[in-house]
Coordinates of C-alpha atoms in Angstrom, one line a residue:
M1 CA 56.1 -2.0 -5.2
K2 CA 55.4 1.7 -5.0
T3 CA 53.4 1.5 -8.2
R4 CA 51.3 -1.3 -6.9
I5 CA 50.5 0.6 -3.7
T6 CA 49.6 3.7 -5.6
S7 CA 47.3 1.6 -7.9
F8 CA 45.6 -0.1 -4.9
T9 CA 45.1 3.3 -3.2
L10 CA 43.5 4.7 -6.3
L11 CA 41.2 1.6 -6.6
V12 CA 40.0 2.0 -3.0
A13 CA 39.4 5.7 -3.5
C14 CA 37.3 5.1 -6.6
L15 CA 35.2 2.5 -4.8
L16 CA 34.6 4.8 -1.9
T17 CA 33.5 7.6 -4.2
L18 CA 31.1 5.4 -6.2
P19 CA 28.1 5.7 -3.8
H20 CA 28.5 9.4 -3.8
T21 CA 28.7 9.5 -7.5
W22 CA 25.5 7.3 -7.8
A23 CA 23.7 9.6 -5.3
Q24 CA 24.8 12.7 -7.4
S25 CA 23.5 11.0 -10.5
V26 CA 20.1 10.2 -8.9
T27 CA 19.8 13.7 -7.5
A28 CA 20.7 15.3 -10.9
N29 CA 18.1 13.0 -12.7
L30 CA 15.4 13.8 -10.1
T31 CA 16.2 17.5 -10.4
T32 CA 15.7 17.4 -14.2
A33 CA 12.6 15.3 -14.0
F34 CA 11.0 17.4 -11.3
Q35 CA 11.7 20.7 -13.0
K36 CA 9.9 19.3 -16.1
F37 CA 7.0 18.1 -13.9
E38 CA 6.6 21.6 -12.3
A39 CA 6.7 23.2 -15.8
D40 CA 3.8 21.0 -17.0
P41 CA 0.5 22.8 -17.8
Q42 CA -1.3 20.6 -15.2
M43 CA 0.8 22.4 -12.5
Q44 CA 0.1 25.9 -13.8
N45 CA -1.7 26.8 -10.5
G46 CA -0.5 23.9 -8.4
I47 CA 2.3 23.1 -6.0
A48 CA 4.3 19.9 -5.6
S49 CA 6.6 18.6 -2.9
L50 CA 9.1 15.8 -3.2
Y51 CA 11.5 14.6 -0.5
V52 CA 13.8 11.6 -0.9
V53 CA 16.4 10.2 1.4
D54 CA 18.7 7.2 1.4
A55 CA 17.0 4.6 3.6
K56 CA 20.3 3.3 5.2
T57 CA 22.0 6.6 5.9
G58 CA 19.2 9.1 6.0
Q59 CA 21.1 11.3 3.6
V60 CA 18.9 13.7 1.6
V61 CA 18.9 12.7 -2.0
Y62 CA 16.4 15.3 -3.2
D63 CA 14.4 18.1 -1.6
R64 CA 11.8 20.4 -3.1
N65 CA 9.2 22.2 -0.9
S66 CA 9.6 19.5 1.8
K67 CA 8.8 21.9 4.6
I68 CA 5.6 23.3 3.1
G69 CA 2.4 21.9 4.6
L70 CA 0.1 20.3 2.0
A71 CA -3.1 18.3 2.0
P72 CA -1.7 14.7 2.0
A73 CA -4.9 12.8 1.3
S74 CA -4.6 9.1 2.2
T75 CA -0.8 9.2 2.3
M76 CA -1.5 10.5 5.8
K77 CA -2.6 6.9 6.7
L78 CA 1.1 6.1 7.1
I79 CA 1.4 8.7 9.8
T80 CA -1.6 7.3 11.6
S81 CA -0.3 3.7 11.1
I82 CA 3.2 4.4 12.4
S83 CA 1.9 6.4 15.3
A84 CA -0.5 3.6 16.3
Y85 CA 2.4 1.1 16.2
E86 CA 4.3 3.5 18.5
L87 CA 1.5 4.5 20.9
L88 CA -0.6 1.3 21.0
G89 CA 1.7 -1.5 20.0
K90 CA 1.6 -4.0 17.2
S91 CA -0.3 -6.6 19.4
Y92 CA -3.0 -4.2 20.6
R93 CA -6.5 -5.6 20.3
Y94 CA -9.9 -4.2 20.8
E95 CA -12.5 -5.9 23.1
T96 CA -16.3 -5.8 23.0
K97 CA -17.7 -7.2 26.2
F98 CA -21.3 -8.5 26.8
A99 CA -22.9 -8.8 30.2
L100 CA -26.4 -9.7 31.6
R101 CA -28.4 -8.4 34.6
K102 CA -31.5 -10.3 35.8
N103 CA -34.1 -8.5 37.8
G104 CA -37.0 -10.8 38.4
K105 CA -38.4 -11.6 35.0
Q106 CA -36.5 -8.6 33.4
T107 CA -33.2 -9.2 31.7
S108 CA -30.9 -6.4 30.5
L109 CA -28.1 -6.9 28.0
L110 CA -25.1 -4.6 28.5
I111 CA -22.6 -4.1 25.7
L112 CA -19.3 -2.5 26.5
P113 CA -17.5 -1.6 23.2
S114 CA -14.1 -0.1 22.9
G115 CA -14.2 1.4 19.4
D116 CA -13.3 -1.8 17.5
P117 CA -13.6 -0.9 13.7
T118 CA -13.3 -4.6 12.7
L119 CA -16.5 -5.9 14.4
G120 CA -18.6 -7.5 11.7
S121 CA -16.0 -6.9 9.0
W122 CA -15.7 -9.3 6.1
R123 CA -11.9 -9.0 5.9
W124 CA -11.2 -11.7 8.5
P125 CA -13.0 -15.0 9.0
V126 CA -13.4 -14.4 12.8
T127 CA -14.8 -10.9 12.4
K128 CA -17.5 -11.7 9.8
E129 CA -21.0 -10.8 10.9
D130 CA -22.3 -14.3 10.8
A131 CA -19.4 -15.6 12.9
V132 CA -19.7 -12.8 15.5
L133 CA -23.5 -13.1 15.8
K134 CA -23.3 -16.9 16.1
D135 CA -20.8 -16.8 18.9
I136 CA -22.9 -14.2 20.8
V137 CA -26.1 -16.2 20.4
R138 CA -24.4 -19.4 21.6
A139 CA -23.1 -17.6 24.7
M140 CA -26.6 -16.3 25.4
Q141 CA -28.1 -19.7 25.0
R142 CA -25.5 -21.1 27.5
A143 CA -26.6 -18.4 29.9
G144 CA -30.2 -19.6 29.6
I145 CA -31.6 -16.3 28.3
K146 CA -35.1 -16.6 26.8
T147 CA -35.9 -12.9 26.5
V148 CA -34.1 -9.6 26.8
S149 CA -36.1 -6.6 27.9
E150 CA -33.5 -3.9 27.4
V151 CA -30.2 -3.4 25.5
V152 CA -27.8 -0.9 26.9
V153 CA -24.7 0.2 25.0
S154 CA -22.1 1.9 27.1
N155 CA -20.9 5.0 25.2
E156 CA -19.1 6.5 28.2
G157 CA -16.0 8.6 27.1
W158 CA -16.9 8.4 23.5
N159 CA -18.2 11.7 22.0
E160 CA -21.4 11.3 19.9
E161 CA -19.8 13.3 17.0
T162 CA -18.2 10.5 15.0
V163 CA -17.2 12.6 12.0
P164 CA -14.0 14.6 12.4
D165 CA -13.5 18.2 11.4
G166 CA -13.4 19.2 7.8
W167 CA -15.2 16.2 6.2
M168 CA -17.4 17.2 3.2
W169 CA -21.1 16.8 3.2
Q170 CA -20.8 14.9 -0.1
D171 CA -18.5 12.3 1.6
I172 CA -20.0 11.5 5.1
A173 CA -23.0 9.5 4.0
N174 CA -21.0 7.3 1.7
Y175 CA -19.0 4.2 2.7
Y176 CA -15.7 5.9 2.6
G177 CA -17.1 8.6 4.9
A178 CA -18.2 6.3 7.7
G179 CA -17.4 7.8 11.1
A180 CA -15.9 5.9 14.0
A181 CA -18.2 5.2 16.9
K182 CA -17.6 3.3 20.1
L183 CA -19.6 0.4 18.7
N184 CA -19.0 -0.1 15.0
W185 CA -20.6 -2.8 12.9
R186 CA -19.8 -4.1 9.4
E187 CA -17.3 -1.2 9.1
N188 CA -20.5 1.0 9.4
Q189 CA -21.2 0.2 5.8
Y190 CA -24.2 -1.0 3.8
D191 CA -24.8 -1.6 0.1
V192 CA -27.6 -0.2 -2.1
I193 CA -28.7 -2.1 -5.2
L194 CA -30.0 0.2 -7.9
K195 CA -31.9 -0.3 -11.2
S196 CA -31.5 2.3 -14.0
G197 CA -33.7 3.1 -16.9
K198 CA -33.3 2.1 -20.6
Q199 CA -33.0 5.7 -21.7
I200 CA -30.7 8.6 -20.6
G201 CA -32.5 10.8 -18.1
E202 CA -34.9 8.1 -16.9
P203 CA -35.2 7.7 -13.1
V204 CA -33.2 5.1 -11.1
S205 CA -35.0 3.0 -8.6
I206 CA -33.8 1.4 -5.3
V207 CA -34.1 -2.4 -5.5
K208 CA -32.9 -3.2 -1.9
T209 CA -30.2 -2.6 0.7
V210 CA -27.9 -5.2 2.2
P211 CA -28.5 -5.6 5.0
N212 CA -32.0 -4.2 5.6
L213 CA -31.6 -0.9 7.3
N214 CA -33.0 -0.2 10.8
G215 CA -34.8 3.1 11.2
Y216 CA -33.2 4.7 8.2
G217 CA -34.7 5.2 4.8
L218 CA -33.4 6.1 1.3
R219 CA -34.9 8.1 -1.5
S220 CA -33.6 8.0 -5.1
E221 CA -33.2 11.2 -7.0
L222 CA -30.8 9.5 -9.4
T223 CA -31.1 9.6 -13.2
S224 CA -29.8 7.3 -15.9
A225 CA -26.7 8.4 -17.8
A226 CA -24.9 7.2 -20.9
A227 CA -23.4 3.7 -20.8
G228 CA -19.9 3.5 -19.5
T229 CA -20.2 6.7 -17.3
G230 CA -19.7 4.7 -14.1
D231 CA -20.7 5.4 -10.6
N232 CA -21.6 9.1 -10.1
A233 CA -24.1 8.4 -7.3
Y234 CA -23.7 10.1 -3.9
I235 CA -25.7 9.6 -0.7
Y236 CA -26.5 12.6 1.4
F237 CA -27.4 12.3 5.1
P238 CA -30.8 13.8 5.9
V239 CA -31.4 16.9 7.9
G240 CA -34.4 16.7 10.2
T241 CA -35.6 13.5 8.8
S242 CA -34.7 9.8 8.8
T243 CA -34.5 9.5 5.0
A244 CA -31.4 10.1 3.0
A245 CA -31.3 11.2 -0.7
I246 CA -29.2 9.5 -3.4
R247 CA -28.3 12.0 -6.1
G248 CA -26.3 11.9 -9.3
T249 CA -26.2 9.3 -12.1
I250 CA -25.5 5.6 -12.9
P251 CA -25.3 4.1 -16.4
V252 CA -28.4 3.0 -18.4
N253 CA -29.5 -0.6 -18.5
E254 CA -28.2 -1.6 -15.1
S255 CA -30.4 -4.0 -13.2
S256 CA -28.2 -4.6 -10.1
F257 CA -25.8 -1.7 -9.8
K258 CA -24.2 -1.5 -6.3
I259 CA -23.1 1.5 -4.4
S260 CA -22.2 1.6 -0.7
G261 CA -23.2 4.0 2.1
A262 CA -22.3 4.8 5.7
L263 CA -24.6 3.6 8.5
P264 CA -25.9 6.5 10.6
S265 CA -25.7 4.2 13.7
G266 CA -23.6 1.0 13.7
A267 CA -24.9 0.3 17.2
N268 CA -28.6 0.2 16.2
Q269 CA -27.8 -1.8 13.1
F270 CA -25.9 -4.4 15.2
V271 CA -28.6 -4.6 17.8
S272 CA -31.3 -5.0 15.1
M273 CA -29.4 -7.8 13.4
L274 CA -28.7 -9.6 16.7
A275 CA -32.4 -9.3 17.6
D276 CA -33.4 -10.8 14.2
T277 CA -31.0 -13.7 14.7
L278 CA -32.3 -14.4 18.2
R279 CA -35.9 -14.2 17.1
T280 CA -35.3 -17.2 14.8
L281 CA -34.4 -19.2 18.0
G282 CA -37.4 -18.0 20.0
I283 CA -35.5 -15.4 22.0
S284 CA -37.0 -11.9 22.0
M285 CA -35.0 -8.7 22.2
P286 CA -35.6 -5.0 21.4
Q287 CA -34.5 -3.8 17.9
E288 CA -32.8 -0.7 19.2
A289 CA -30.3 0.0 22.0
V290 CA -30.2 2.6 24.7
L291 CA -26.9 4.6 24.5
Q292 CA -25.6 5.3 28.0
H293 CA -23.3 8.2 27.9
N294 CA -22.7 8.4 31.7
G295 CA -21.1 5.8 33.8
T296 CA -22.9 2.5 33.7
P297 CA -22.9 0.6 37.0
Q298 CA -21.5 -2.9 36.3
Q299 CA -21.7 -4.5 39.7
D300 CA -25.0 -6.1 39.0
Y301 CA -24.0 -7.5 35.6
T302 CA -22.5 -10.8 34.8
F303 CA -20.1 -10.8 31.9
F304 CA -20.6 -13.8 29.6
H305 CA -18.9 -13.1 26.3
T306 CA -16.0 -11.1 24.8
V307 CA -15.3 -10.4 21.1
T308 CA -11.6 -9.7 20.5
S309 CA -10.4 -8.0 17.4
P310 CA -7.4 -9.0 15.2
P311 CA -4.1 -7.4 16.4
L312 CA -3.2 -3.9 15.3
D313 CA -0.6 -5.3 12.9
S314 CA -3.4 -7.0 11.0
I315 CA -5.6 -4.0 11.2
V316 CA -2.9 -1.7 9.7
Y317 CA -2.5 -4.2 6.8
W318 CA -6.1 -3.6 5.6
F319 CA -6.0 0.0 6.7
N320 CA -3.3 0.8 4.1
R321 CA -4.0 -1.9 1.5
K322 CA -7.7 -0.9 1.1
S323 CA -7.4 2.6 2.4
V324 CA -10.2 2.2 4.9
N325 CA -10.9 5.6 6.4
L326 CA -12.9 4.2 9.3
Y327 CA -9.8 2.4 10.6
G328 CA -7.8 5.7 10.6
E329 CA -10.5 7.5 12.5
A330 CA -10.9 4.7 15.0
L331 CA -7.2 4.6 15.6
A332 CA -7.0 8.4 16.2
K333 CA -9.8 8.1 18.7
T334 CA -8.3 5.1 20.4
I335 CA -5.0 6.8 20.9
A336 CA -6.9 9.6 22.7
Y337 CA -9.1 7.1 24.6
T338 CA -6.4 4.7 26.0
D339 CA -5.3 7.0 28.8
A340 CA -8.0 9.6 28.9
S341 CA -11.7 9.9 29.5
T342 CA -12.4 11.2 26.0
S343 CA -12.2 9.9 22.4
D344 CA -12.0 13.3 20.9
T345 CA -10.1 13.1 17.6
R346 CA -8.3 16.3 18.4
Q347 CA -6.9 14.9 21.6
G348 CA -5.6 11.8 19.7
L349 CA -3.9 13.9 17.1
S350 CA -2.4 16.1 19.7
K351 CA -0.9 13.1 21.4
I352 CA 0.5 12.0 18.0
R353 CA 2.1 15.5 17.4
Q354 CA 3.6 15.5 20.9
H355 CA 5.1 12.0 20.4
W356 CA 6.8 13.0 17.2
K357 CA 7.9 16.4 18.6
S358 CA 9.9 14.4 21.2
K359 CA 11.7 12.8 18.3
G360 CA 12.5 16.1 16.6
I361 CA 9.6 16.7 14.2
A362 CA 8.0 20.1 14.6
E363 CA 4.3 20.1 15.5
S364 CA 3.7 22.6 12.7
E365 CA 4.7 19.9 10.2
L366 CA 1.8 17.7 11.3
A367 CA -1.2 20.0 11.1
M368 CA -3.8 17.1 11.1
V369 CA -7.5 17.3 11.6
D370 CA -8.4 13.6 11.0
G371 CA -6.7 10.2 11.0
S372 CA -7.4 9.1 7.5
G373 CA -6.6 12.1 5.2
L374 CA -10.1 12.5 3.9
S375 CA -10.4 16.0 5.2
P376 CA -9.0 18.7 2.8
L377 CA -8.1 20.7 5.9
N378 CA -5.0 18.6 6.7
R379 CA -1.6 20.1 6.2
V380 CA 1.4 17.8 6.4
T381 CA 5.0 18.1 5.1
T382 CA 6.7 15.5 3.0
H383 CA 9.7 16.0 5.3
A384 CA 7.7 14.8 8.3
Q385 CA 6.3 11.8 6.4
V386 CA 9.7 10.6 5.3
Q387 CA 11.1 11.1 8.8
L388 CA 8.4 8.8 10.2
L389 CA 9.2 6.3 7.5
L390 CA 12.9 6.5 8.4
H391 CA 12.0 5.9 12.1
A392 CA 9.7 3.0 11.2
R393 CA 12.4 1.2 9.2
Q394 CA 14.4 0.8 12.4
Q395 CA 11.6 -0.7 14.5
P396 CA 10.8 -4.4 15.1
W397 CA 7.3 -3.9 13.7
Y398 CA 8.5 -2.5 10.4
P399 CA 7.9 -5.7 8.4
G400 CA 4.2 -5.4 9.2
L401 CA 4.1 -1.8 8.0
H402 CA 6.0 -2.6 4.9
A403 CA 3.7 -5.5 4.0
S404 CA 0.7 -3.2 4.4
L405 CA 1.8 -1.0 1.5
P406 CA 0.2 -1.5 -1.9
T407 CA 2.3 -1.7 -5.0
F408 CA 2.0 1.0 -7.6
N409 CA 4.4 1.6 -10.5
S410 CA 6.4 -1.4 -9.1
M411 CA 7.0 0.5 -5.9
K412 CA 5.8 -0.1 -2.4
M413 CA 3.9 3.1 -1.5
K414 CA 0.7 4.4 -0.2
S415 CA -1.4 6.5 -2.6
G416 CA -3.6 9.4 -1.7
T417 CA -6.4 11.0 -3.6
I418 CA -9.0 13.7 -2.8
R419 CA -10.2 16.5 -5.1
G420 CA -7.2 18.4 -6.4
V421 CA -4.7 16.3 -4.4
K422 CA -2.5 13.3 -5.4
G423 CA 0.3 11.8 -3.4
Y424 CA 2.6 8.8 -3.1
T425 CA 4.6 8.0 0.0
G426 CA 6.7 4.8 0.6
Y427 CA 9.8 2.7 0.1
H428 CA 11.7 1.6 -3.0
K429 CA 14.8 -0.6 -3.6
A430 CA 16.5 0.3 -6.8
K431 CA 18.2 -2.1 -9.2
D432 CA 21.6 -1.1 -7.9
G433 CA 20.6 -2.2 -4.4
R434 CA 20.1 1.3 -2.9
E435 CA 17.0 1.9 -0.9
Y436 CA 15.0 5.1 -0.9
L437 CA 12.3 6.6 1.3
F438 CA 10.2 9.2 -0.4
S439 CA 7.0 11.4 -0.3
F440 CA 5.6 13.1 -3.3
V441 CA 2.5 15.2 -2.9
V442 CA 0.7 17.5 -5.4
N443 CA -2.0 20.0 -4.5
N444 CA -4.3 22.1 -6.7
Y445 CA -3.3 20.5 -10.1
N446 CA -5.7 20.9 -13.0
G447 CA -6.8 18.3 -15.6
S448 CA -7.3 14.6 -15.1
A449 CA -5.9 12.7 -12.1
S450 CA -4.9 9.8 -14.4
S451 CA -2.8 12.1 -16.6
L452 CA -1.1 13.6 -13.6
V453 CA -0.3 10.2 -12.1
K454 CA 1.6 9.1 -15.2
K455 CA 3.7 12.2 -15.0
M456 CA 4.4 11.6 -11.3
Y457 CA 5.5 8.1 -12.1
V458 CA 8.0 9.5 -14.6
V459 CA 9.6 11.4 -11.8
L460 CA 9.6 8.5 -9.4
D461 CA 11.1 6.2 -12.1
E462 CA 14.4 8.0 -11.5
L463 CA 14.6 6.0 -8.2
K464 CA 14.6 2.7 -10.0

């Protein structure tokens, strides 16, 4: 009997030590893999941070430079997403309201936006531009409107500077650099169709834009490059004029090469397209709106239509899946705007830092200047990112966040890329059933991003 008890006790002790042994094995393997990664020539002048914890216990599995603030690129979208869930709620929806005021034969149209980044977006059937315009037109027809003499967009509480600190001039006129206004339209994006020459060095012409631009022109300074060189075209916002320049190259022998730009004014583009739609029905309306920055008296207006956005849970899905910078900037401004008279991005980010400070994360670990990670001025720690992931995993809205993450290297994680920066942050369940939360960020590497990514995957493979 004594022998049996001793054997049973030994078996239990072995089973209890197995998880610890597994953890030690993963830690040892990560240590070896990360040391090799740091010694790679691509990291000669760079710095890398990796922080891994056990998803169920929060126990640290691996830590290297986790308290050093680094530029996170788009991995910071997870911070904005989780903060939006916490501060706005998974069911939060934006509303864009429309009202009319009749004064004799004069009719004014008042638009009260709320910063909705999905208005006119192609990502949902109900938000597509045709669907939105059709519903507004029908509502105006029911109201018996035959002509509109003035269009007023209430911009109260929303600062005119839609671009946050630190964004590069090369970025802000291109689609991924679209700023968040109070009235956004088509994700503040348009497409440019280009035609290149047959020979290297020949000029590139602009075929058309989709949609037609209102009060905004483009000038091509592009040249034709060798076949297979891809899209190296960048749009630069004008200074002192209404015409932007497109510089760089596209490949030769392209007759319909598409690039995308950022609208300088989503509000004017929306009003212009609404006016064009109404004109086909015999209803006249100005092509441009009057932005009202002070309080707009509403007592004389009659509200007749409201456009409601998809819920936050759905917005976060596309925010992370397609890395839509506009959504991050809109959410940061909305967090500021919900209980204050300003949409200042800095106020929104301050609220985010204060919220996480109350949960034990130092403000210095979240030195953010935008909501999307596009700015190279952001400095965030991998420790803070993982702590937010750990918190999110315990919340009822976690399934929505998890579903929003793309899959790279057979792992659910958000990627991040800006010049000299590469990162991956997310969740992974290993073959042995253990779950890990991790953040892996690299700054100032040299060489190609594709080569670095393969080496980062080798390190992350130790979690499989």
